[in-house]
CSV table of N, CA and C in Angstrom, one decimal:
chain,number,residue,atom,x,y,z
T,1,MET,N,-9.6,-0.7,-11.8
T,1,MET,CA,-9.1,-0.2,-10.6
T,1,MET,C,-10.2,0.5,-9.8
T,2,ILE,N,-10.2,0.3,-8.5
T,2,ILE,CA,-11.2,1.0,-7.6
T,2,ILE,C,-11.0,2.5,-7.8
T,3,GLU,N,-12.1,3.3,-7.8
T,3,GLU,CA,-12.0,4.7,-8.0
T,3,GLU,C,-12.5,5.4,-6.7
T,4,ALA,N,-12.2,6.7,-6.6
T,4,ALA,CA,-12.6,7.5,-5.5
T,4,ALA,C,-14.1,7.5,-5.5
T,5,GLY,N,-14.7,7.5,-4.2
T,5,GLY,CA,-16.1,7.4,-4.0
T,5,GLY,C,-16.7,6.0,-3.9
T,6,GLN,N,-15.9,5.0,-4.3
T,6,GLN,CA,-16.4,3.7,-4.1
T,6,GLN,C,-16.0,3.1,-2.7
T,7,PRO,N,-16.8,2.2,-2.2
T,7,PRO,CA,-16.4,1.5,-1.0
T,7,PRO,C,-15.0,0.8,-1.2
T,8,ALA,N,-14.2,0.9,-0.2
T,8,ALA,CA,-12.9,0.2,-0.3
T,8,ALA,C,-13.1,-1.3,0.0
T,9,PRO,N,-12.7,-2.2,-0.8
T,9,PRO,CA,-12.9,-3.6,-0.6
T,9,PRO,C,-12.2,-4.0,0.8
T,10,ASP,N,-13.0,-4.7,1.6
T,10,ASP,CA,-12.4,-5.1,2.9
T,10,ASP,C,-11.4,-6.3,2.7
T,11,PHE,N,-10.5,-6.4,3.7
T,11,PHE,CA,-9.6,-7.5,3.6
T,11,PHE,C,-9.1,-7.8,5.0
T,12,THR,N,-8.6,-9.0,5.2
T,12,THR,CA,-7.9,-9.4,6.4
T,12,THR,C,-6.6,-10.1,5.8
T,13,LEU,N,-5.4,-9.5,6.2
T,13,LEU,CA,-4.2,-10.1,5.7
T,13,LEU,C,-3.2,-10.3,6.8
T,14,PRO,N,-2.3,-11.3,6.7
T,14,PRO,CA,-1.2,-11.4,7.7
T,14,PRO,C,-0.2,-10.4,7.5
T,15,LEU,N,0.4,-9.9,8.7
T,15,LEU,CA,1.4,-8.9,8.7
T,15,LEU,C,2.8,-9.5,9.0
T,16,SER,N,3.8,-8.7,8.8
T,16,SER,CA,5.2,-9.2,8.9
T,16,SER,C,5.5,-9.5,10.4
T,17,ASP,N,4.8,-9.0,11.4
T,17,ASP,CA,5.0,-9.3,12.8
T,17,ASP,C,4.3,-10.5,13.3
T,18,GLY,N,3.6,-11.2,12.4
T,18,GLY,CA,2.9,-12.4,12.8
T,18,GLY,C,1.4,-12.2,13.1
T,19,SER,N,1.0,-10.9,13.3
T,19,SER,CA,-0.4,-10.6,13.5
T,19,SER,C,-1.1,-10.5,12.2
T,20,SER,N,-2.3,-9.9,12.2
T,20,SER,CA,-3.1,-9.7,10.9
T,20,SER,C,-3.8,-8.3,11.1
T,21,VAL,N,-4.2,-7.8,9.9
T,21,VAL,CA,-4.9,-6.6,9.9
T,21,VAL,C,-6.2,-6.7,9.1
T,22,THR,N,-7.3,-6.2,9.6
T,22,THR,CA,-8.6,-6.1,8.9
T,22,THR,C,-8.9,-4.7,8.6
T,23,LEU,N,-9.1,-4.3,7.4
T,23,LEU,CA,-9.3,-2.9,7.0
T,23,LEU,C,-10.5,-2.4,7.8
T,24,SER,N,-11.7,-3.0,7.8
T,24,SER,CA,-12.9,-2.5,8.4
T,24,SER,C,-12.7,-2.3,9.9
T,25,ALA,N,-11.8,-3.1,10.5
T,25,ALA,CA,-11.6,-3.0,12.0
T,25,ALA,C,-10.9,-1.7,12.4
T,26,LEU,N,-10.3,-1.0,11.4
T,26,LEU,CA,-9.6,0.2,11.7
T,26,LEU,C,-10.5,1.5,11.7
T,27,ARG,N,-11.7,1.3,11.3
T,27,ARG,CA,-12.6,2.5,11.3
T,27,ARG,C,-12.8,3.0,12.7
T,28,PRO,N,-12.9,4.3,12.9
T,28,PRO,CA,-13.1,5.4,12.0
T,28,PRO,C,-11.8,6.0,11.5
T,29,ARG,N,-10.6,5.4,11.7
T,29,ARG,CA,-9.4,5.9,11.3
T,29,ARG,C,-9.4,6.0,9.7
T,30,LYS,N,-8.6,6.9,9.2
T,30,LYS,CA,-8.3,6.9,7.8
T,30,LYS,C,-7.2,5.9,7.5
T,31,VAL,N,-7.2,5.4,6.3
T,31,VAL,CA,-6.2,4.3,6.0
T,31,VAL,C,-5.6,4.6,4.6
T,32,VAL,N,-4.3,4.5,4.6
T,32,VAL,CA,-3.6,4.5,3.3
T,32,VAL,C,-3.2,3.1,3.0
T,33,VAL,N,-3.7,2.6,1.9
T,33,VAL,CA,-3.3,1.3,1.4
T,33,VAL,C,-2.5,1.5,0.2
T,34,TYR,N,-1.2,1.0,0.2
T,34,TYR,CA,-0.4,1.1,-1.0
T,34,TYR,C,0.1,-0.2,-1.4
T,35,PHE,N,0.0,-0.5,-2.7
T,35,PHE,CA,0.5,-1.8,-3.2
T,35,PHE,C,1.8,-1.6,-3.9
T,36,TYR,N,2.7,-2.5,-3.6
T,36,TYR,CA,4.1,-2.4,-4.2
T,36,TYR,C,4.5,-3.8,-4.8
T,37,PRO,N,5.3,-3.8,-5.9
T,37,PRO,CA,5.5,-5.0,-6.5
T,37,PRO,C,6.3,-6.1,-5.8
T,38,LYS,N,7.5,-5.7,-5.1
T,38,LYS,CA,8.3,-6.7,-4.5
T,38,LYS,C,9.2,-6.1,-3.4
T,39,ALA,N,9.2,-6.8,-2.3
T,39,ALA,CA,10.0,-6.3,-1.2
T,39,ALA,C,11.5,-6.3,-1.5
T,40,ASP,N,12.2,-5.3,-1.0
T,40,ASP,CA,13.6,-5.2,-1.0
T,40,ASP,C,14.2,-5.0,-2.4
T,41,THR,N,13.4,-4.4,-3.3
T,41,THR,CA,13.8,-3.9,-4.6
T,41,THR,C,14.0,-2.4,-4.4
T,42,PRO,N,14.8,-1.7,-5.2
T,42,PRO,CA,15.1,-0.3,-5.0
T,42,PRO,C,13.9,0.6,-4.8
T,43,GLY,N,13.0,0.6,-5.8
T,43,GLY,CA,11.8,1.5,-5.7
T,43,GLY,C,10.9,1.2,-4.5
T,44,CYS,N,10.7,-0.1,-4.2
T,44,CYS,CA,9.9,-0.5,-3.1
T,44,CYS,C,10.5,-0.2,-1.8
T,45,THR,N,11.8,-0.3,-1.7
T,45,THR,CA,12.5,0.0,-0.5
T,45,THR,C,12.4,1.5,-0.2
T,46,THR,N,12.7,2.3,-1.2
T,46,THR,CA,12.6,3.8,-1.1
T,46,THR,C,11.2,4.2,-0.6
T,47,GLU,N,10.2,3.6,-1.2
T,47,GLU,CA,8.8,3.9,-0.9
T,47,GLU,C,8.5,3.6,0.6
T,48,ALA,N,8.9,2.4,1.0
T,48,ALA,CA,8.7,1.9,2.4
T,48,ALA,C,9.4,2.8,3.4
T,49,LEU,N,10.6,3.2,3.0
T,49,LEU,CA,11.4,4.0,3.9
T,49,LEU,C,10.7,5.4,4.1
T,50,ASP,N,10.3,6.0,2.9
T,50,ASP,CA,9.6,7.3,3.0
T,50,ASP,C,8.3,7.2,3.8
T,51,PHE,N,7.5,6.2,3.6
T,51,PHE,CA,6.3,6.1,4.4
T,51,PHE,C,6.6,5.9,5.9
T,52,SER,N,7.6,5.1,6.2
T,52,SER,CA,8.0,4.8,7.6
T,52,SER,C,8.5,6.1,8.2
T,53,ALA,N,9.3,6.9,7.5
T,53,ALA,CA,9.8,8.2,8.1
T,53,ALA,C,8.7,9.1,8.4
T,54,LEU,N,7.6,9.1,7.7
T,54,LEU,CA,6.5,10.0,7.9
T,54,LEU,C,5.4,9.4,8.8
T,55,LEU,N,5.6,8.2,9.2
T,55,LEU,CA,4.5,7.5,10.0
T,55,LEU,C,4.0,8.3,11.2
T,56,PRO,N,4.9,9.0,12.0
T,56,PRO,CA,4.4,9.8,13.1
T,56,PRO,C,3.4,10.9,12.6
T,57,ASP,N,3.7,11.4,11.5
T,57,ASP,CA,2.8,12.5,10.9
T,57,ASP,C,1.5,11.9,10.4
T,58,PHE,N,1.6,10.7,9.8
T,58,PHE,CA,0.3,10.0,9.4
T,58,PHE,C,-0.5,9.7,10.7
T,59,ASP,N,0.2,9.2,11.7
T,59,ASP,CA,-0.6,8.9,13.0
T,59,ASP,C,-1.2,10.1,13.6
T,60,ALA,N,-0.5,11.2,13.5
T,60,ALA,CA,-1.1,12.5,14.0
T,60,ALA,C,-2.3,12.9,13.2
T,61,ALA,N,-2.3,12.5,11.9
T,61,ALA,CA,-3.5,12.8,11.1
T,61,ALA,C,-4.5,11.8,11.2
T,62,GLY,N,-4.4,10.8,12.1
T,62,GLY,CA,-5.4,9.8,12.3
T,62,GLY,C,-5.5,8.8,11.2
T,63,THR,N,-4.3,8.5,10.7
T,63,THR,CA,-4.2,7.6,9.5
T,63,THR,C,-3.3,6.5,9.7
T,64,THR,N,-3.7,5.3,9.4
T,64,THR,CA,-2.9,4.1,9.4
T,64,THR,C,-2.4,3.8,8.0
T,65,VAL,N,-1.1,3.3,7.9
T,65,VAL,CA,-0.5,3.0,6.6
T,65,VAL,C,-0.3,1.5,6.5
T,66,ILE,N,-0.8,0.9,5.4
T,66,ILE,CA,-0.6,-0.5,5.2
T,66,ILE,C,0.0,-0.7,3.8
T,67,ALA,N,1.1,-1.3,3.7
T,67,ALA,CA,1.8,-1.6,2.5
T,67,ALA,C,1.5,-3.1,2.1
T,68,ILE,N,1.0,-3.4,0.9
T,68,ILE,CA,0.7,-4.7,0.5
T,68,ILE,C,1.4,-5.1,-0.7
T,69,SER,N,2.0,-6.4,-0.7
T,69,SER,CA,2.5,-7.0,-1.9
T,69,SER,C,2.2,-8.5,-1.8
T,70,LYS,N,2.5,-9.2,-2.9
T,70,LYS,CA,2.3,-10.6,-2.9
T,70,LYS,C,3.4,-11.4,-2.2
T,71,ASP,N,4.4,-10.8,-1.7
T,71,ASP,CA,5.5,-11.5,-1.1
T,71,ASP,C,5.0,-12.2,0.1
T,72,PRO,N,5.6,-13.4,0.5
T,72,PRO,CA,5.2,-14.1,1.6
T,72,PRO,C,5.6,-13.4,2.9
T,73,VAL,N,4.9,-13.7,4.0
T,73,VAL,CA,5.2,-13.1,5.3
T,73,VAL,C,6.7,-13.1,5.6
T,74,ALA,N,7.3,-14.2,5.4
T,74,ALA,CA,8.8,-14.3,5.7
T,74,ALA,C,9.6,-13.2,5.0
T,75,ALA,N,9.2,-12.9,3.7
T,75,ALA,CA,10.0,-11.9,3.0
T,75,ALA,C,9.7,-10.5,3.6
T,76,HIS,N,8.5,-10.3,4.0
T,76,HIS,CA,8.1,-9.0,4.7
T,76,HIS,C,8.9,-8.9,6.0
T,77,GLU,N,9.0,-10.0,6.8
T,77,GLU,CA,9.7,-9.9,8.0
T,77,GLU,C,11.2,-9.5,7.8
T,78,LYS,N,11.8,-10.1,6.8
T,78,LYS,CA,13.2,-9.8,6.5
T,78,LYS,C,13.3,-8.4,6.0
T,79,PHE,N,12.4,-7.9,5.1
T,79,PHE,CA,12.4,-6.6,4.6
T,79,PHE,C,12.3,-5.6,5.7
T,80,ALA,N,11.4,-5.8,6.6
T,80,ALA,CA,11.2,-4.8,7.7
T,80,ALA,C,12.4,-4.8,8.6
T,81,ARG,N,12.9,-5.9,8.9
T,81,ARG,CA,14.1,-6.0,9.8
T,81,ARG,C,15.3,-5.3,9.2
T,82,LYS,N,15.6,-5.7,7.9
T,82,LYS,CA,16.7,-5.2,7.2
T,82,LYS,C,16.8,-3.6,7.1
T,83,HIS,N,15.6,-3.0,6.9
T,83,HIS,CA,15.5,-1.6,6.7
T,83,HIS,C,14.9,-0.8,7.9
T,84,GLY,N,14.5,-1.5,8.9
T,84,GLY,CA,13.9,-0.8,10.1
T,84,GLY,C,12.6,-0.1,9.8
T,85,LEU,N,11.8,-0.8,9.0
T,85,LEU,CA,10.5,-0.3,8.5
T,85,LEU,C,9.5,-0.3,9.6
T,86,SER,N,8.6,0.7,9.7
T,86,SER,CA,7.6,0.8,10.7
T,86,SER,C,6.2,0.7,10.1
T,87,VAL,N,6.0,0.8,8.8
T,87,VAL,CA,4.7,0.7,8.2
T,87,VAL,C,4.3,-0.8,8.4
T,88,LEU,N,3.0,-1.0,8.3
T,88,LEU,CA,2.4,-2.4,8.4
T,88,LEU,C,2.6,-3.0,7.0
T,89,LEU,N,3.4,-4.1,7.0
T,89,LEU,CA,3.6,-4.8,5.7
T,89,LEU,C,2.7,-6.1,5.7
T,90,ALA,N,1.8,-6.1,4.7
T,90,ALA,CA,0.8,-7.1,4.7
T,90,ALA,C,1.1,-8.0,3.4
T,91,SER,N,0.9,-9.3,3.6
T,91,SER,CA,1.1,-10.3,2.6
T,91,SER,C,-0.2,-10.7,1.9
T,92,ASP,N,-0.3,-10.4,0.6
T,92,ASP,CA,-1.5,-10.8,-0.2
T,92,ASP,C,-1.0,-11.9,-1.1
T,93,ALA,N,-0.5,-13.0,-0.6
T,93,ALA,CA,0.2,-14.1,-1.3
T,93,ALA,C,-0.7,-14.6,-2.4
T,94,GLU,N,-2.0,-14.7,-2.2
T,94,GLU,CA,-2.9,-15.3,-3.2
T,94,GLU,C,-3.3,-14.2,-4.2
T,95,GLY,N,-3.1,-13.0,-3.9
T,95,GLY,CA,-3.5,-11.9,-4.8
T,95,GLY,C,-4.9,-11.5,-4.9
T,96,ASP,N,-5.8,-12.0,-3.9
T,96,ASP,CA,-7.2,-11.7,-3.9
T,96,ASP,C,-7.4,-10.2,-3.7
T,97,THR,N,-6.7,-9.6,-2.7
T,97,THR,CA,-6.9,-8.2,-2.4
T,97,THR,C,-6.5,-7.3,-3.6
T,98,ALA,N,-5.3,-7.7,-4.2
T,98,ALA,CA,-4.9,-6.9,-5.4
T,98,ALA,C,-5.9,-7.0,-6.5
T,99,GLU,N,-6.5,-8.1,-6.7
T,99,GLU,CA,-7.5,-8.3,-7.8
T,99,GLU,C,-8.7,-7.4,-7.5
T,100,ARG,N,-9.2,-7.4,-6.2
T,100,ARG,CA,-10.3,-6.6,-5.9
T,100,ARG,C,-10.1,-5.1,-6.0
T,101,TYR,N,-8.8,-4.7,-5.8
T,101,TYR,CA,-8.5,-3.3,-5.9
T,101,TYR,C,-8.1,-2.9,-7.4
T,102,GLY,N,-8.0,-3.9,-8.2
T,102,GLY,CA,-7.7,-3.7,-9.6
T,102,GLY,C,-6.3,-3.3,-9.9
T,103,VAL,N,-5.3,-3.8,-9.1
T,103,VAL,CA,-3.9,-3.5,-9.3
T,103,VAL,C,-3.1,-4.7,-9.7
T,104,TRP,N,-3.8,-5.8,-10.0
T,104,TRP,CA,-3.1,-7.0,-10.6
T,104,TRP,C,-3.4,-7.0,-12.0
T,105,GLY,N,-2.4,-7.1,-12.9
T,105,GLY,CA,-2.6,-7.2,-14.3
T,105,GLY,C,-1.4,-7.2,-15.1
T,106,GLU,N,-1.6,-7.0,-16.4
T,106,GLU,CA,-0.5,-7.1,-17.4
T,106,GLU,C,0.4,-5.8,-17.2
T,107,LYS,N,1.7,-6.1,-17.2
T,107,LYS,CA,2.7,-5.0,-17.2
T,107,LYS,C,3.7,-5.2,-18.3
T,108,LYS,N,4.4,-4.2,-18.7
T,108,LYS,CA,5.4,-4.3,-19.7
T,108,LYS,C,6.7,-3.6,-19.2
T,109,MET,N,7.8,-4.3,-19.4
T,109,MET,CA,9.1,-3.8,-19.0
T,109,MET,C,10.2,-4.4,-19.9
T,110,TYR,N,11.0,-3.5,-20.4
T,110,TYR,CA,12.1,-4.0,-21.3
T,110,TYR,C,11.6,-4.8,-22.4
T,111,GLY,N,10.5,-4.4,-23.0
T,111,GLY,CA,10.0,-5.1,-24.1
T,111,GLY,C,9.3,-6.5,-23.9
T,112,ARG,N,9.2,-6.9,-22.6
T,112,ARG,CA,8.4,-8.1,-22.3
T,112,ARG,C,7.2,-7.8,-21.5
T,113,THR,N,6.2,-8.7,-21.7
T,113,THR,CA,4.9,-8.5,-21.0
T,113,THR,C,4.8,-9.6,-20.0
T,114,PHE,N,4.3,-9.2,-18.8
T,114,PHE,CA,4.1,-10.2,-17.7
T,114,PHE,C,3.0,-9.7,-16.8
T,115,MET,N,2.5,-10.6,-15.9
T,115,MET,CA,1.5,-10.2,-14.9
T,115,MET,C,2.2,-9.8,-13.6
T,116,GLY,N,1.7,-8.7,-13.0
T,116,GLY,CA,2.3,-8.2,-11.8
T,116,GLY,C,1.4,-7.2,-11.1
T,117,LEU,N,1.9,-6.7,-10.0
T,117,LEU,CA,1.2,-5.7,-9.2
T,117,LEU,C,1.6,-4.3,-9.8
T,118,THR,N,0.6,-3.4,-9.9
T,118,THR,CA,0.8,-2.0,-10.3
T,118,THR,C,1.1,-1.3,-9.0
T,119,ARG,N,2.1,-0.4,-9.0
T,119,ARG,CA,2.4,0.4,-7.8
T,119,ARG,C,1.2,1.4,-7.7
T,120,ALA,N,0.3,1.3,-6.8
T,120,ALA,CA,-0.8,2.2,-6.6
T,120,ALA,C,-1.1,2.5,-5.2
T,121,THR,N,-1.7,3.6,-4.9
T,121,THR,CA,-2.0,4.0,-3.5
T,121,THR,C,-3.5,4.4,-3.4
T,122,PHE,N,-4.1,4.1,-2.3
T,122,PHE,CA,-5.5,4.4,-2.1
T,122,PHE,C,-5.6,5.1,-0.7
T,123,LEU,N,-6.3,6.2,-0.6
T,123,LEU,CA,-6.6,6.9,0.7
T,123,LEU,C,-8.0,6.6,1.0
T,124,ILE,N,-8.3,6.0,2.1
T,124,ILE,CA,-9.6,5.5,2.5
T,124,ILE,C,-10.1,6.4,3.7
T,125,ASP,N,-11.3,6.9,3.6
T,125,ASP,CA,-11.8,7.8,4.7
T,125,ASP,C,-12.2,6.9,5.8
T,126,GLY,N,-12.6,7.6,6.9
T,126,GLY,CA,-13.0,6.9,8.2
T,126,GLY,C,-14.3,6.1,8.0
T,127,GLY,N,-15.0,6.3,7.0
T,127,GLY,CA,-16.2,5.5,6.7
T,127,GLY,C,-16.0,4.3,5.8
T,128,GLY,N,-14.8,4.2,5.3
T,128,GLY,CA,-14.5,3.0,4.5
T,128,GLY,C,-14.7,3.3,3.0
T,129,LYS,N,-14.8,4.5,2.6
T,129,LYS,CA,-14.8,4.9,1.2
T,129,LYS,C,-13.5,5.4,0.7
T,130,VAL,N,-13.2,5.1,-0.6
T,130,VAL,CA,-12.0,5.5,-1.2
T,130,VAL,C,-12.1,7.0,-1.5
T,131,ALA,N,-11.2,7.8,-0.9
T,131,ALA,CA,-11.2,9.3,-1.0
T,131,ALA,C,-10.4,9.7,-2.2
T,132,ARG,N,-9.3,9.0,-2.4
T,132,ARG,CA,-8.3,9.4,-3.4
T,132,ARG,C,-7.5,8.2,-3.9
T,133,VAL,N,-7.2,8.2,-5.2
T,133,VAL,CA,-6.4,7.1,-5.8
T,133,VAL,C,-5.2,7.7,-6.5
T,134,TRP,N,-4.1,7.1,-6.3
T,134,TRP,CA,-2.8,7.4,-7.1
T,134,TRP,C,-2.5,6.1,-7.9
T,135,PRO,N,-2.9,6.1,-9.2
T,135,PRO,CA,-2.5,4.9,-10.0
T,135,PRO,C,-1.1,5.1,-10.6
T,136,LYS,N,-0.4,4.0,-10.8
T,136,LYS,CA,0.9,4.1,-11.4
T,136,LYS,C,1.8,5.1,-10.8
T,137,VAL,N,2.0,4.9,-9.5
T,137,VAL,CA,2.8,5.8,-8.6
T,137,VAL,C,4.3,5.9,-9.1
T,138,LYS,N,4.8,7.1,-9.0
T,138,LYS,CA,6.2,7.4,-9.1
T,138,LYS,C,6.6,7.6,-7.7
T,139,VAL,N,7.7,7.0,-7.2
T,139,VAL,CA,8.1,6.9,-5.8
T,139,VAL,C,8.5,8.3,-5.2
T,140,ALA,N,9.3,9.1,-6.0
T,140,ALA,CA,9.8,10.3,-5.5
T,140,ALA,C,8.7,11.2,-5.0
T,141,ASP,N,8.8,11.6,-3.7
T,141,ASP,CA,7.9,12.6,-3.0
T,141,ASP,C,6.5,12.0,-2.9
T,142,HIS,N,6.2,10.8,-3.2
T,142,HIS,CA,4.9,10.2,-3.1
T,142,HIS,C,4.3,10.2,-1.7
T,143,ALA,N,5.1,9.7,-0.8
T,143,ALA,CA,4.6,9.6,0.6
T,143,ALA,C,4.2,10.9,1.2
T,144,ALA,N,5.0,12.0,0.9
T,144,ALA,CA,4.7,13.3,1.3
T,144,ALA,C,3.4,13.8,0.7
T,145,GLU,N,3.2,13.5,-0.5
T,145,GLU,CA,1.9,13.9,-1.2
T,145,GLU,C,0.7,13.2,-0.6
T,146,VAL,N,0.9,12.0,-0.3
T,146,VAL,CA,-0.2,11.2,0.3
T,146,VAL,C,-0.5,11.7,1.7
T,147,LEU,N,0.6,12.0,2.5
T,147,LEU,CA,0.4,12.6,3.8
T,147,LEU,C,-0.4,13.9,3.7
T,148,LYS,N,-0.1,14.8,2.8
T,148,LYS,CA,-0.8,16.0,2.7
T,148,LYS,C,-2.3,15.8,2.4
T,149,ALA,N,-2.6,14.8,1.5
T,149,ALA,CA,-4.0,14.5,1.3
T,149,ALA,C,-4.7,13.9,2.5
T,150,ALA,N,-4.0,13.1,3.3
T,150,ALA,CA,-4.6,12.6,4.5
T,150,ALA,C,-4.8,13.7,5.5
T,151,GLN,N,-3.9,14.6,5.6
T,151,GLN,CA,-4.1,15.7,6.6
T,151,GLN,C,-5.3,16.6,6.2
T,152,GLU,N,-5.5,16.7,4.9
T,152,GLU,CA,-6.6,17.6,4.4
T,152,GLU,C,-8.0,16.9,4.4
T,153,LEU,N,-8.0,15.6,4.5
T,153,LEU,CA,-9.2,14.8,4.5
T,153,LEU,C,-9.9,14.9,5.8
T,154,ARG,N,-11.1,15.3,5.8
T,154,ARG,CA,-11.9,15.4,7.1
T,154,ARG,C,-12.9,14.3,7.2
């Protein structure tokens, strides 16, 4: 997994609204990149709703929020529409970005092992370096914790 102090791997990914986002093009803004396993599942929905609710505060802190999963763009469109989400939902269908961030790998649940996305968050400073990493995120209060870190990052 990418660590604090390392350059954030650049990416260009399609968004749920039909446009695309390139990480390096957002500089000098700070960026929160969070990876989530699957659209419209309970934990992922709660996380997306929490980040969406705090989006005006992230914007006031000069921070863009990008949520990434391997779901196709159509699933992101449906997810955003169904829940009124305002965060940028990016599709990493091939998994290249997840691999470069180190969040794609073996997971265990209910006694079985499978490959999947680890729920992880990265705060990237205005120069493109990773300022903070939250590996294996627990959803409760996570968005507020990330907001506080973004507000404190100069």
